[in-house]
Amino acid sequence: MVNVQINGVWHEFPRGMRLIEACEKAGSYVPRYCYHKKLSSPGNCRMCLIEMGLPKMGPDRKPELGSDGKPIINWMPRPQISCAQDVSEGMGIRTDSPLAVECRKGVMEFLLINHPLDCPICDQAGECRLQEFSVEYGRADSRFLENKVKKPKNIELGPRVTLDDERCILCSRCIRFCQEVAQDDVLGFIDRGSHSVLTAHPGKRLENNYSLNTVDICPVGALTSSDFRFQMRVWFLKETKGFCTSCATGCNTVIGTREDVIYRQTPRENDAVNSSWMCDYGRLNFDYLQSEKRLLQPEILSGDKLIPADWNVAIAHAAAQLKHFNGWEIAILASGRMTNEELWLTRQLANILGVDLIEIVPRTGPGDDILLSADRNPNTNGARLLGITMDPGSRLREIVDGVASGRIRALVALGEDATEIGLTSKQLSALPAFVVMSLLANASSAAATALLPSFGFAEKRGSMINRKGRLQRLNRAVRGPGQARDDWEILRDLIQAYSGRNGIYSIEDVFRQMSEAVPALAGLSLSKIGDLGVPVLEVEQTPAPSL
């Protein structure tokens, strides 16, 4: 630890900490554009200028002490940038001195010389650092008499990122991110002076799977998401903390919604999971929640076709069908995309039915050494912990063969398309009982004897365990469409209709049951998980890359 004086008050900080971070911890936020704590520090925007001094040394080369026993500070005549300096013993800093404030005003004036008056139409409006700092450090008038330099506008850097170059303040955050995190050196500056512009290298495009992180870290509106561009003003969005369910990493997110429509997902900082980033694949994987294929009402088989029914009738119909069969005649196809609470109730349903044959459907895809996991199921570890599977997918062949041979006469498919494991629509239609709980209409839903519409990840609460064994919490961001219901409520009602047992009134009750029965979850509740999650399993895996 080293002693540092900030605005006249002495503080202790770890050796090696950046000055700009030390000032923030001391309660003195220093404005910045180019600096990002997860990237290198080029020191090129000069917005973080502060007044700095070092201990005054005596003839014995030791610091001279004042009446308070602290070193006397020998202040430098010129301001220094705080983003590229580390704290040292006896250092002095003034963040709000007249010199520092005047320097920031000068920097702001230079940055705004060629900046267009795009604020009314700019996607960054409402979360723009240039707007925010111009209020504090900008001039009310302009002393610039020449014509502004015109730069390229509406440039497609890649399939997901659009550039308005005239807004760029040359902070280089996007360049450093591509080099240091995405490992894809694709962006750079060309030309000189006021004519410098950001562009992709010749023959390259910004199309890596992490390209939209450059939009997140752009402090102005230069880089914009082609998907979100001109869709919604950010101050109209309701923000809900959640996590991505597109793979087993579980990147922490903020879901931006308005009137039950999701407009964007952005990464939320969690050093134990995803640092400050997330991949484009997971970020944009939410449009299916507003798909025309969403199931909106429960249906039951009457004669040879599905007809709408209310929930009580549909649940009673499904339970009555299952009562006609012994446990060895029933199989349950569960999902690694279900929450722990849903998997727990699935296990209870299997116990009540006497079912032994239960399995989840494994999903895999190409992964990388940054964040994207090859396991596309977000809760494989939860399924293992709660006894749904030991080796994901190992019993699927047994289910397929059982249906084909006629040994299995009732199938319960929870959040999965049974045709994807090798069953045909003809085989499913031949089943005396085929209960489907699903989000979207699929190839197997038409063959259901009871069709139960459920919720998506942003429409429900619950918990999952990511690939590193970290328990994380989902929060409801939007309401489900039509008559669709929360998955855990559907399973609870099915258990109640079959067995007559009751006693679960909220999802907290479900988690309480789990925590009392599963040692790894002992002492926890949904509220105790917190926004950043808690580790509950030790999972062997290769070391995570440094983010």
Coordinates of C-alpha atoms in Angstrom, one line a residue:
M1 CA 0.0 0.0 0.0
V2 CA 1.1 3.6 -0.7
N3 CA 0.0 6.9 0.7
V4 CA -1.5 9.4 -1.8
Q5 CA -2.9 12.8 -1.2
I6 CA -6.0 13.5 -3.2
N7 CA -7.5 17.0 -3.0
G8 CA -5.8 17.6 0.4
V9 CA -6.8 14.3 2.0
W10 CA -4.4 11.3 2.4
H11 CA -5.5 7.9 1.3
E12 CA -4.0 4.4 1.0
F13 CA -4.0 2.5 -2.3
P14 CA -2.4 -0.7 -3.6
R15 CA 0.9 -0.1 -5.4
G16 CA 0.4 -0.2 -9.1
M17 CA -3.2 1.2 -9.2
R18 CA -3.9 3.7 -11.9
L19 CA -4.3 7.3 -10.7
I20 CA -7.6 7.6 -12.4
E21 CA -9.0 4.6 -10.5
A22 CA -7.5 5.8 -7.2
C23 CA -9.2 9.2 -7.6
E24 CA -12.6 7.5 -8.3
K25 CA -12.2 5.3 -5.2
A26 CA -11.5 8.5 -3.2
G27 CA -14.8 10.0 -4.4
S28 CA -13.3 12.3 -7.1
Y29 CA -14.4 11.1 -10.5
V30 CA -12.0 12.2 -13.2
P31 CA -13.7 12.5 -16.7
R32 CA -12.3 10.3 -19.4
Y33 CA -12.9 9.2 -23.0
C34 CA -10.0 7.0 -24.1
Y35 CA -9.5 5.3 -20.8
H36 CA -11.2 1.9 -20.1
K37 CA -10.1 -0.1 -17.1
K38 CA -10.2 -3.4 -19.1
L39 CA -8.0 -2.0 -21.9
S40 CA -4.5 -0.5 -22.2
S41 CA -4.1 3.2 -21.6
P42 CA -2.9 5.3 -24.7
G43 CA -3.5 8.6 -23.0
N44 CA -4.7 10.3 -26.2
C45 CA -7.9 12.1 -25.3
R46 CA -6.3 14.3 -22.5
M47 CA -9.6 14.7 -20.8
C48 CA -8.3 13.2 -17.6
L49 CA -5.7 15.9 -16.9
I50 CA -5.0 16.6 -13.3
E51 CA -2.5 18.5 -11.2
M52 CA 0.1 16.3 -9.8
G53 CA 3.1 16.6 -7.4
L54 CA 5.7 14.4 -5.8
P55 CA 7.3 14.5 -2.4
K56 CA 9.8 17.3 -1.9
M57 CA 13.2 15.7 -1.3
G58 CA 15.7 17.0 1.3
P59 CA 19.5 17.0 1.0
D60 CA 19.5 13.5 2.4
R61 CA 17.2 12.4 -0.5
K62 CA 14.4 11.7 1.9
P63 CA 11.0 13.4 1.7
E64 CA 10.6 16.6 3.7
L65 CA 7.7 16.4 6.2
G66 CA 5.3 19.1 7.1
S67 CA 3.8 19.9 10.5
D68 CA 1.2 17.1 10.0
G69 CA 4.0 14.5 9.6
K70 CA 3.1 14.0 5.9
P71 CA 5.4 14.7 3.0
I72 CA 5.5 18.2 1.5
I73 CA 4.2 18.1 -2.1
N74 CA 6.3 19.7 -4.8
W75 CA 3.7 20.4 -7.5
M76 CA 4.5 20.1 -11.2
P77 CA 3.9 23.3 -13.3
R78 CA 2.1 21.4 -16.0
P79 CA -0.9 19.1 -15.8
Q80 CA -0.5 15.3 -16.2
I81 CA -2.8 12.6 -17.5
S82 CA -4.2 10.3 -14.7
C83 CA -5.0 7.3 -16.9
A84 CA -1.4 6.3 -17.7
Q85 CA 0.1 7.0 -14.3
D86 CA 0.4 4.6 -11.3
V87 CA 0.1 5.7 -7.7
S88 CA 3.4 6.1 -5.8
E89 CA 4.3 6.9 -2.2
G90 CA 3.8 10.5 -1.2
M91 CA 2.2 11.5 -4.5
G92 CA -0.2 14.5 -4.5
I93 CA -3.2 15.0 -6.8
R94 CA -5.6 17.8 -7.4
T95 CA -8.6 16.8 -9.5
D96 CA -10.6 20.0 -9.2
S97 CA -8.0 22.7 -9.1
P98 CA -8.5 25.8 -11.4
L99 CA -5.7 24.5 -13.6
A100 CA -7.3 21.0 -14.1
V101 CA -10.7 22.4 -14.7
E102 CA -9.4 25.0 -17.3
C103 CA -7.5 22.2 -19.1
R104 CA -10.6 20.1 -19.4
K105 CA -12.5 23.0 -20.8
G106 CA -9.9 23.4 -23.4
V107 CA -10.0 19.7 -24.3
M108 CA -13.7 19.9 -24.6
E109 CA -13.5 22.9 -26.9
F110 CA -11.1 21.1 -29.2
L111 CA -13.2 17.9 -29.2
L112 CA -16.4 19.8 -30.2
I113 CA -14.8 21.9 -33.0
N114 CA -15.6 19.4 -35.7
H115 CA -18.3 17.4 -33.9
P116 CA -21.7 17.5 -35.7
L117 CA -24.9 18.7 -34.0
D118 CA -26.4 15.2 -34.2
C119 CA -27.7 15.0 -30.6
P120 CA -31.4 15.0 -31.6
I121 CA -30.9 12.0 -33.9
C122 CA -28.0 10.2 -32.3
D123 CA -28.5 6.8 -30.7
Q124 CA -26.0 7.7 -28.0
A125 CA -28.1 10.5 -26.7
G126 CA -29.0 9.9 -23.1
E127 CA -25.8 7.9 -22.4
C128 CA -23.2 10.0 -24.2
R129 CA -20.1 11.1 -22.3
L130 CA -19.6 14.0 -24.7
Q131 CA -23.0 15.4 -23.8
E132 CA -22.5 14.8 -20.1
F133 CA -19.0 16.4 -19.8
S134 CA -19.9 19.3 -22.1
V135 CA -22.5 20.4 -19.6
E136 CA -19.8 20.7 -16.9
Y137 CA -16.8 21.7 -19.0
G138 CA -18.2 23.0 -22.3
R139 CA -18.6 26.6 -23.5
A140 CA -22.0 28.2 -24.0
D141 CA -20.8 29.6 -27.3
S142 CA -18.3 28.6 -30.0
R143 CA -15.2 30.5 -31.0
F144 CA -14.7 28.4 -34.1
L145 CA -15.4 30.4 -37.3
E146 CA -14.2 28.0 -40.0
N147 CA -16.3 25.3 -41.7
K148 CA -16.5 21.9 -39.9
V149 CA -14.6 19.0 -41.5
K150 CA -17.0 16.6 -43.1
K151 CA -16.3 12.9 -42.6
P152 CA -18.0 9.7 -43.8
K153 CA -21.4 8.9 -42.4
N154 CA -23.5 5.7 -42.2
I155 CA -20.5 3.4 -43.1
E156 CA -21.1 -0.3 -42.7
L157 CA -18.0 -1.5 -40.9
G158 CA -19.4 -5.0 -40.6
P159 CA -22.7 -6.9 -40.6
R160 CA -23.6 -5.6 -37.1
V161 CA -21.8 -2.3 -36.7
T162 CA -22.5 1.0 -38.5
L163 CA -20.0 3.9 -38.3
D164 CA -20.8 7.7 -38.3
D165 CA -17.2 8.8 -38.6
E166 CA -17.8 12.5 -38.1
R167 CA -18.8 11.8 -34.5
C168 CA -15.6 9.9 -33.7
I169 CA -13.3 11.6 -31.2
L170 CA -10.4 9.3 -31.9
C171 CA -10.3 7.7 -28.5
S172 CA -9.1 4.4 -30.0
R173 CA -11.2 2.2 -27.5
C174 CA -12.6 0.1 -30.4
I175 CA -9.1 -0.4 -31.9
R176 CA -7.7 -1.6 -28.6
F177 CA -10.6 -3.8 -27.9
C178 CA -10.2 -5.6 -31.2
Q179 CA -6.5 -6.0 -30.7
E180 CA -6.5 -7.0 -27.0
V181 CA -9.7 -8.8 -26.3
A182 CA -11.3 -10.0 -29.6
Q183 CA -7.8 -10.8 -31.0
D184 CA -8.9 -9.4 -34.4
D185 CA -6.8 -6.4 -35.4
V186 CA -9.2 -5.0 -37.9
L187 CA -9.7 -1.3 -37.1
G188 CA -7.3 1.7 -37.3
F189 CA -6.9 5.4 -38.0
I190 CA -5.9 6.9 -41.3
D191 CA -5.0 10.4 -42.4
R192 CA -3.8 13.1 -40.1
G193 CA -4.9 16.1 -38.0
S194 CA -8.6 17.1 -38.3
H195 CA -9.0 14.7 -41.2
S196 CA -8.1 11.5 -39.2
V197 CA -10.9 8.9 -39.6
L198 CA -11.6 5.5 -38.2
T199 CA -11.8 2.7 -40.7
A200 CA -11.3 -1.0 -41.2
H201 CA -8.0 -2.2 -42.6
P202 CA -8.1 -2.9 -46.4
G203 CA -9.8 -6.1 -47.3
K204 CA -11.1 -6.6 -43.7
R205 CA -14.5 -6.1 -42.0
L206 CA -15.5 -5.8 -38.4
E207 CA -17.4 -9.1 -38.3
N208 CA -15.9 -11.0 -35.3
N209 CA -18.3 -12.4 -32.8
Y210 CA -17.5 -9.6 -30.3
S211 CA -17.9 -6.7 -32.6
L212 CA -20.8 -5.1 -30.8
N213 CA -18.7 -4.6 -27.7
T214 CA -17.1 -1.7 -29.6
V215 CA -20.5 0.0 -29.7
D216 CA -20.8 -0.5 -25.9
I217 CA -17.4 1.1 -25.1
C218 CA -17.7 3.9 -27.7
P219 CA -18.1 7.0 -25.5
V220 CA -19.9 8.9 -28.3
G221 CA -22.3 7.9 -31.0
A222 CA -19.7 7.0 -33.7
L223 CA -20.1 3.2 -33.5
T224 CA -23.8 2.1 -33.5
S225 CA -25.5 -1.2 -33.5
S226 CA -27.2 -1.9 -36.8
D227 CA -29.8 -3.9 -35.0
F228 CA -30.7 -1.2 -32.4
R229 CA -30.0 1.9 -34.6
F230 CA -32.9 4.4 -34.6
Q231 CA -35.1 1.8 -32.8
M232 CA -35.7 3.5 -29.4
R233 CA -34.4 6.3 -27.2
V234 CA -32.4 4.9 -24.3
W235 CA -34.2 6.9 -21.7
F236 CA -37.5 5.2 -22.6
L237 CA -36.0 1.8 -21.9
K238 CA -36.6 -0.1 -18.6
E239 CA -33.4 -1.9 -17.7
T240 CA -33.4 -5.3 -16.0
K241 CA -30.4 -7.2 -14.8
G242 CA -30.1 -10.7 -16.0
F243 CA -27.7 -13.1 -17.8
C244 CA -27.4 -14.6 -21.3
T245 CA -28.9 -18.1 -21.7
S246 CA -27.4 -18.7 -25.2
C247 CA -24.5 -20.8 -23.8
A248 CA -23.1 -22.2 -20.6
T249 CA -21.0 -19.1 -19.8
G250 CA -24.0 -17.1 -18.6
C251 CA -22.6 -13.6 -19.4
N252 CA -24.2 -11.0 -17.1
T253 CA -26.5 -8.6 -19.1
V254 CA -28.8 -5.6 -18.9
I255 CA -32.0 -6.2 -20.8
G256 CA -33.5 -3.0 -22.3
T257 CA -37.3 -3.1 -22.8
R258 CA -40.3 -0.9 -23.4
E259 CA -43.9 -1.9 -23.2
D260 CA -43.0 -5.6 -23.0
V261 CA -40.7 -5.5 -26.1
I262 CA -37.0 -6.3 -25.8
Y263 CA -34.9 -3.8 -27.8
R264 CA -31.4 -4.7 -26.8
Q265 CA -29.1 -6.7 -24.5
T266 CA -25.9 -5.2 -23.3
P267 CA -23.1 -6.7 -21.1
R268 CA -23.1 -6.1 -17.4
E269 CA -19.7 -6.2 -15.6
N270 CA -18.9 -9.3 -13.6
D271 CA -15.2 -10.2 -13.3
A272 CA -16.1 -13.7 -12.2
V273 CA -18.0 -14.5 -15.4
N274 CA -17.6 -12.2 -18.4
S275 CA -15.5 -9.2 -17.4
S276 CA -17.3 -6.4 -19.3
W277 CA -18.0 -8.2 -22.5
M278 CA -20.4 -10.6 -24.3
C279 CA -20.5 -12.2 -27.7
D280 CA -22.8 -11.0 -30.5
Y281 CA -24.4 -14.4 -30.8
G282 CA -25.8 -14.2 -27.3
R283 CA -26.5 -10.5 -27.4
L284 CA -28.8 -10.7 -30.4
N285 CA -30.5 -14.0 -29.5
F286 CA -33.8 -12.7 -28.2
D287 CA -36.0 -12.0 -31.3
Y288 CA -37.6 -15.4 -31.0
L289 CA -39.4 -14.2 -27.9
Q290 CA -41.4 -11.9 -30.2
S291 CA -41.8 -14.6 -32.9
E292 CA -45.0 -15.3 -34.8
K293 CA -44.5 -18.9 -33.8
R294 CA -45.1 -18.2 -30.1
L295 CA -47.7 -20.5 -28.5
L296 CA -50.3 -18.2 -27.0
Q297 CA -53.0 -20.6 -25.5
P298 CA -53.2 -24.1 -24.1
E299 CA -54.7 -26.7 -26.4
I300 CA -55.9 -30.3 -26.0
L301 CA -56.5 -33.1 -28.5
S302 CA -60.1 -33.6 -29.3
G303 CA -60.8 -36.2 -31.9
D304 CA -58.1 -35.7 -34.4
K305 CA -57.2 -32.0 -33.9
L306 CA -56.0 -29.6 -31.2
I307 CA -58.6 -27.3 -29.8
P308 CA -58.1 -24.3 -27.4
A309 CA -58.8 -24.9 -23.8
D310 CA -58.5 -23.0 -20.6
W311 CA -55.6 -23.8 -18.2
N312 CA -57.6 -25.9 -15.7
V313 CA -58.9 -28.1 -18.5
A314 CA -55.5 -28.5 -20.2
I315 CA -53.7 -29.4 -17.0
A316 CA -56.5 -31.8 -15.9
H317 CA -56.4 -33.4 -19.4
A318 CA -52.7 -33.9 -19.3
A319 CA -52.7 -35.4 -15.8
A320 CA -55.6 -37.7 -16.6
Q321 CA -53.8 -39.0 -19.6
L322 CA -50.6 -39.8 -17.6
K323 CA -52.6 -41.6 -15.0
H324 CA -53.4 -44.3 -17.5
F325 CA -49.8 -45.5 -17.6
N326 CA -47.2 -47.0 -15.3
G327 CA -43.9 -45.2 -14.7
W328 CA -41.9 -47.6 -17.0
E329 CA -44.3 -46.7 -19.9
I330 CA -43.5 -42.9 -19.5
A331 CA -40.4 -40.9 -20.5
I332 CA -39.6 -37.3 -19.8
L333 CA -37.6 -35.2 -22.2
A334 CA -36.3 -32.2 -20.2
S335 CA -34.1 -29.3 -21.3
G336 CA -30.7 -27.9 -20.3
R337 CA -32.4 -24.5 -20.9
M338 CA -34.7 -24.9 -18.0
T339 CA -34.1 -23.1 -14.7
N340 CA -33.1 -25.0 -11.5
E341 CA -36.6 -24.4 -10.1
E342 CA -38.1 -26.0 -13.2
L343 CA -35.7 -28.9 -13.2
W344 CA -36.4 -29.5 -9.5
L345 CA -40.2 -29.7 -10.2
T346 CA -39.5 -31.9 -13.2
R347 CA -37.6 -34.3 -10.8
Q348 CA -40.6 -34.2 -8.5
L349 CA -43.0 -35.0 -11.4
A350 CA -40.8 -37.9 -12.4
N351 CA -40.9 -39.2 -8.8
I352 CA -44.6 -39.0 -8.6
L353 CA -45.1 -40.6 -12.0
G354 CA -42.6 -43.3 -11.1
V355 CA -40.5 -42.4 -14.2
D356 CA -36.9 -43.5 -14.3
L357 CA -36.3 -42.6 -18.0
I358 CA -35.5 -38.9 -18.0
E359 CA -32.9 -37.0 -20.0
I360 CA -32.0 -33.5 -21.4
V361 CA -31.1 -32.7 -24.9
P362 CA -27.4 -31.7 -25.3
R363 CA -26.6 -28.8 -27.5
T364 CA -23.1 -28.0 -28.8
G365 CA -21.6 -25.5 -31.2
P366 CA -18.2 -24.0 -32.0
G367 CA -16.8 -22.2 -28.9
D368 CA -13.8 -19.9 -28.5
D369 CA -11.2 -19.1 -25.8
I370 CA -12.9 -15.8 -24.9
L371 CA -16.5 -16.2 -23.7
L372 CA -18.5 -18.4 -26.1
S373 CA -18.9 -21.9 -24.7
A374 CA -19.2 -25.0 -26.9
D375 CA -22.1 -26.1 -24.5
R376 CA -25.1 -24.2 -25.8
N377 CA -27.2 -25.2 -22.9
P378 CA -27.1 -22.6 -20.1
N379 CA -27.9 -24.9 -17.2
T380 CA -26.2 -28.3 -17.9
N381 CA -24.6 -28.1 -14.4
G382 CA -28.0 -27.5 -12.8
A383 CA -29.4 -30.6 -14.6
R384 CA -26.5 -32.6 -13.2
L385 CA -26.8 -31.2 -9.7
L386 CA -30.6 -31.9 -9.5
G387 CA -30.3 -35.5 -10.8
I388 CA -31.9 -35.0 -14.2
T389 CA -28.9 -36.3 -16.1
M390 CA -25.5 -37.7 -15.4
D391 CA -24.1 -37.7 -18.9
P392 CA -26.3 -35.3 -21.1
G393 CA -27.8 -37.1 -24.0
S394 CA -26.8 -40.6 -22.9
R395 CA -30.3 -41.9 -22.5
L396 CA -31.9 -40.2 -25.6
R397 CA -31.4 -43.4 -27.7
E398 CA -33.3 -45.3 -25.0
I399 CA -36.2 -42.9 -25.3
V400 CA -36.2 -43.1 -29.1
D401 CA -36.1 -46.9 -29.2
G402 CA -38.7 -47.1 -26.5
V403 CA -41.2 -45.0 -28.5
A404 CA -40.4 -46.9 -31.7
S405 CA -40.9 -50.2 -30.1
G406 CA -44.1 -49.2 -28.3
R407 CA -42.7 -49.8 -24.8
I408 CA -43.0 -46.0 -24.1
R409 CA -46.6 -45.0 -24.5
A410 CA -46.5 -41.5 -22.9
L411 CA -43.9 -38.8 -23.5
V412 CA -43.6 -35.5 -21.7
A413 CA -41.5 -33.0 -23.7
L414 CA -40.5 -29.9 -21.7
G415 CA -39.0 -27.1 -23.7
E416 CA -37.7 -29.4 -26.4
D417 CA -38.7 -30.5 -29.9
A418 CA -38.9 -34.3 -29.8
T419 CA -38.2 -34.6 -33.5
E420 CA -34.7 -33.3 -32.9
I421 CA -33.7 -36.4 -31.0
G422 CA -34.7 -38.8 -33.9
L423 CA -38.4 -39.3 -33.4
T424 CA -40.7 -38.8 -36.3
S425 CA -44.0 -36.9 -36.4
K426 CA -45.7 -40.2 -37.2
Q427 CA -44.3 -41.9 -34.1
L428 CA -45.3 -39.0 -31.9
S429 CA -48.8 -38.9 -33.3
A430 CA -49.1 -42.6 -32.5
L431 CA -48.4 -42.0 -28.8
P432 CA -51.5 -42.3 -26.6
A433 CA -50.2 -39.4 -24.5
F434 CA -47.8 -36.7 -25.6
V435 CA -47.6 -33.7 -23.3
V436 CA -45.7 -30.8 -24.7
M437 CA -44.6 -27.7 -22.7
S438 CA -43.0 -25.3 -25.2
L439 CA -42.3 -21.7 -26.1
L440 CA -42.7 -22.0 -29.9
A441 CA -44.7 -24.1 -32.3
N442 CA -42.3 -26.7 -33.7
A443 CA -42.3 -30.0 -35.7
S444 CA -43.6 -32.0 -32.7
S445 CA -46.1 -29.6 -31.1
A446 CA -48.7 -30.5 -33.8
A447 CA -48.7 -34.1 -32.5
A448 CA -49.3 -33.2 -28.9
T449 CA -52.3 -34.5 -26.9
A450 CA -51.8 -31.5 -24.5
L451 CA -50.0 -28.4 -25.6
L452 CA -48.9 -26.0 -22.7
P453 CA -47.4 -22.6 -23.8
S454 CA -44.6 -21.5 -21.5
F455 CA -42.3 -18.5 -21.0
G456 CA -38.9 -17.4 -22.3
F457 CA -35.8 -16.5 -20.4
A458 CA -36.7 -12.7 -20.1
E459 CA -40.2 -13.5 -19.0
K460 CA -39.5 -15.4 -15.9
R461 CA -37.6 -15.6 -12.6
G462 CA -35.3 -18.4 -11.6
S463 CA -31.7 -19.5 -11.3
M464 CA -29.1 -21.4 -13.3
I465 CA -25.6 -22.7 -12.8
N466 CA -23.1 -21.8 -15.4
R467 CA -20.1 -23.8 -16.7
K468 CA -17.9 -22.5 -13.9
G469 CA -20.4 -23.7 -11.2
R470 CA -21.7 -20.2 -10.5
L471 CA -25.3 -19.9 -9.5
Q472 CA -26.9 -16.9 -11.2
R473 CA -30.4 -15.3 -11.1
L474 CA -32.8 -14.5 -13.9
N475 CA -35.2 -11.5 -13.4
R476 CA -38.4 -10.9 -15.3
A477 CA -37.9 -8.1 -17.8
V478 CA -41.2 -8.5 -19.9
R479 CA -44.5 -10.1 -19.5
G480 CA -45.3 -13.3 -21.4
P481 CA -47.7 -13.1 -24.4
G482 CA -51.2 -14.3 -24.6
Q483 CA -52.1 -17.0 -22.1
A484 CA -48.6 -18.4 -21.8
R485 CA -47.6 -19.2 -18.2
D486 CA -44.4 -19.5 -16.2
D487 CA -42.9 -23.0 -16.6
W488 CA -42.6 -23.7 -12.9
E489 CA -46.3 -22.9 -12.4
I490 CA -47.3 -25.3 -15.2
L491 CA -45.2 -28.1 -13.6
R492 CA -46.6 -27.3 -10.2
D493 CA -50.1 -27.5 -11.4
L494 CA -49.5 -30.7 -13.3
I495 CA -48.0 -32.3 -10.1
Q496 CA -51.0 -31.0 -8.1
A497 CA -53.5 -32.3 -10.6
Y498 CA -51.9 -35.8 -10.7
S499 CA -51.2 -36.2 -7.0
G500 CA -53.6 -33.8 -5.2
R501 CA -50.6 -32.3 -3.3
N502 CA -50.2 -28.6 -2.9
G503 CA -48.1 -26.2 -0.8
I504 CA -46.0 -24.3 -3.4
Y505 CA -47.3 -20.7 -3.9
S506 CA -44.2 -18.8 -5.2
I507 CA -40.9 -19.5 -6.9
E508 CA -39.2 -18.7 -3.6
D509 CA -41.0 -21.8 -2.1
V510 CA -39.5 -23.9 -4.9
F511 CA -36.0 -22.6 -4.2
R512 CA -36.5 -23.2 -0.5
Q513 CA -37.3 -26.8 -1.2
M514 CA -34.2 -27.2 -3.3
S515 CA -31.9 -25.5 -0.7
E516 CA -33.2 -27.8 2.0
A517 CA -32.6 -30.9 -0.1
V518 CA -29.5 -30.1 -2.1
P519 CA -26.3 -29.5 0.0
A520 CA -24.7 -27.2 -2.6
L521 CA -27.6 -24.8 -2.3
A522 CA -27.9 -24.9 1.5
G523 CA -28.6 -21.6 3.1
L524 CA -29.3 -19.8 -0.2
S525 CA -32.4 -18.1 -1.5
L526 CA -33.2 -16.2 -4.7
S527 CA -32.5 -12.9 -3.0
K528 CA -29.2 -14.1 -1.6
I529 CA -27.9 -15.0 -5.0
G530 CA -27.5 -11.3 -5.7
D531 CA -26.8 -9.5 -9.0
L532 CA -23.4 -11.2 -9.5
G533 CA -24.2 -14.7 -8.4
V534 CA -22.5 -17.1 -6.0
P535 CA -20.2 -20.1 -6.6
V536 CA -21.8 -23.4 -5.6
L537 CA -19.9 -26.0 -7.6
E538 CA -16.2 -26.7 -8.3
V539 CA -16.0 -27.4 -12.0
E540 CA -12.8 -28.7 -13.5
Q541 CA -12.0 -26.8 -16.7
T542 CA -9.2 -25.1 -18.5
P543 CA -8.1 -21.7 -17.1
A544 CA -10.2 -18.8 -18.3
P545 CA -8.4 -16.3 -20.5
S546 CA -7.4 -13.0 -18.9
L547 CA -10.1 -10.5 -19.8

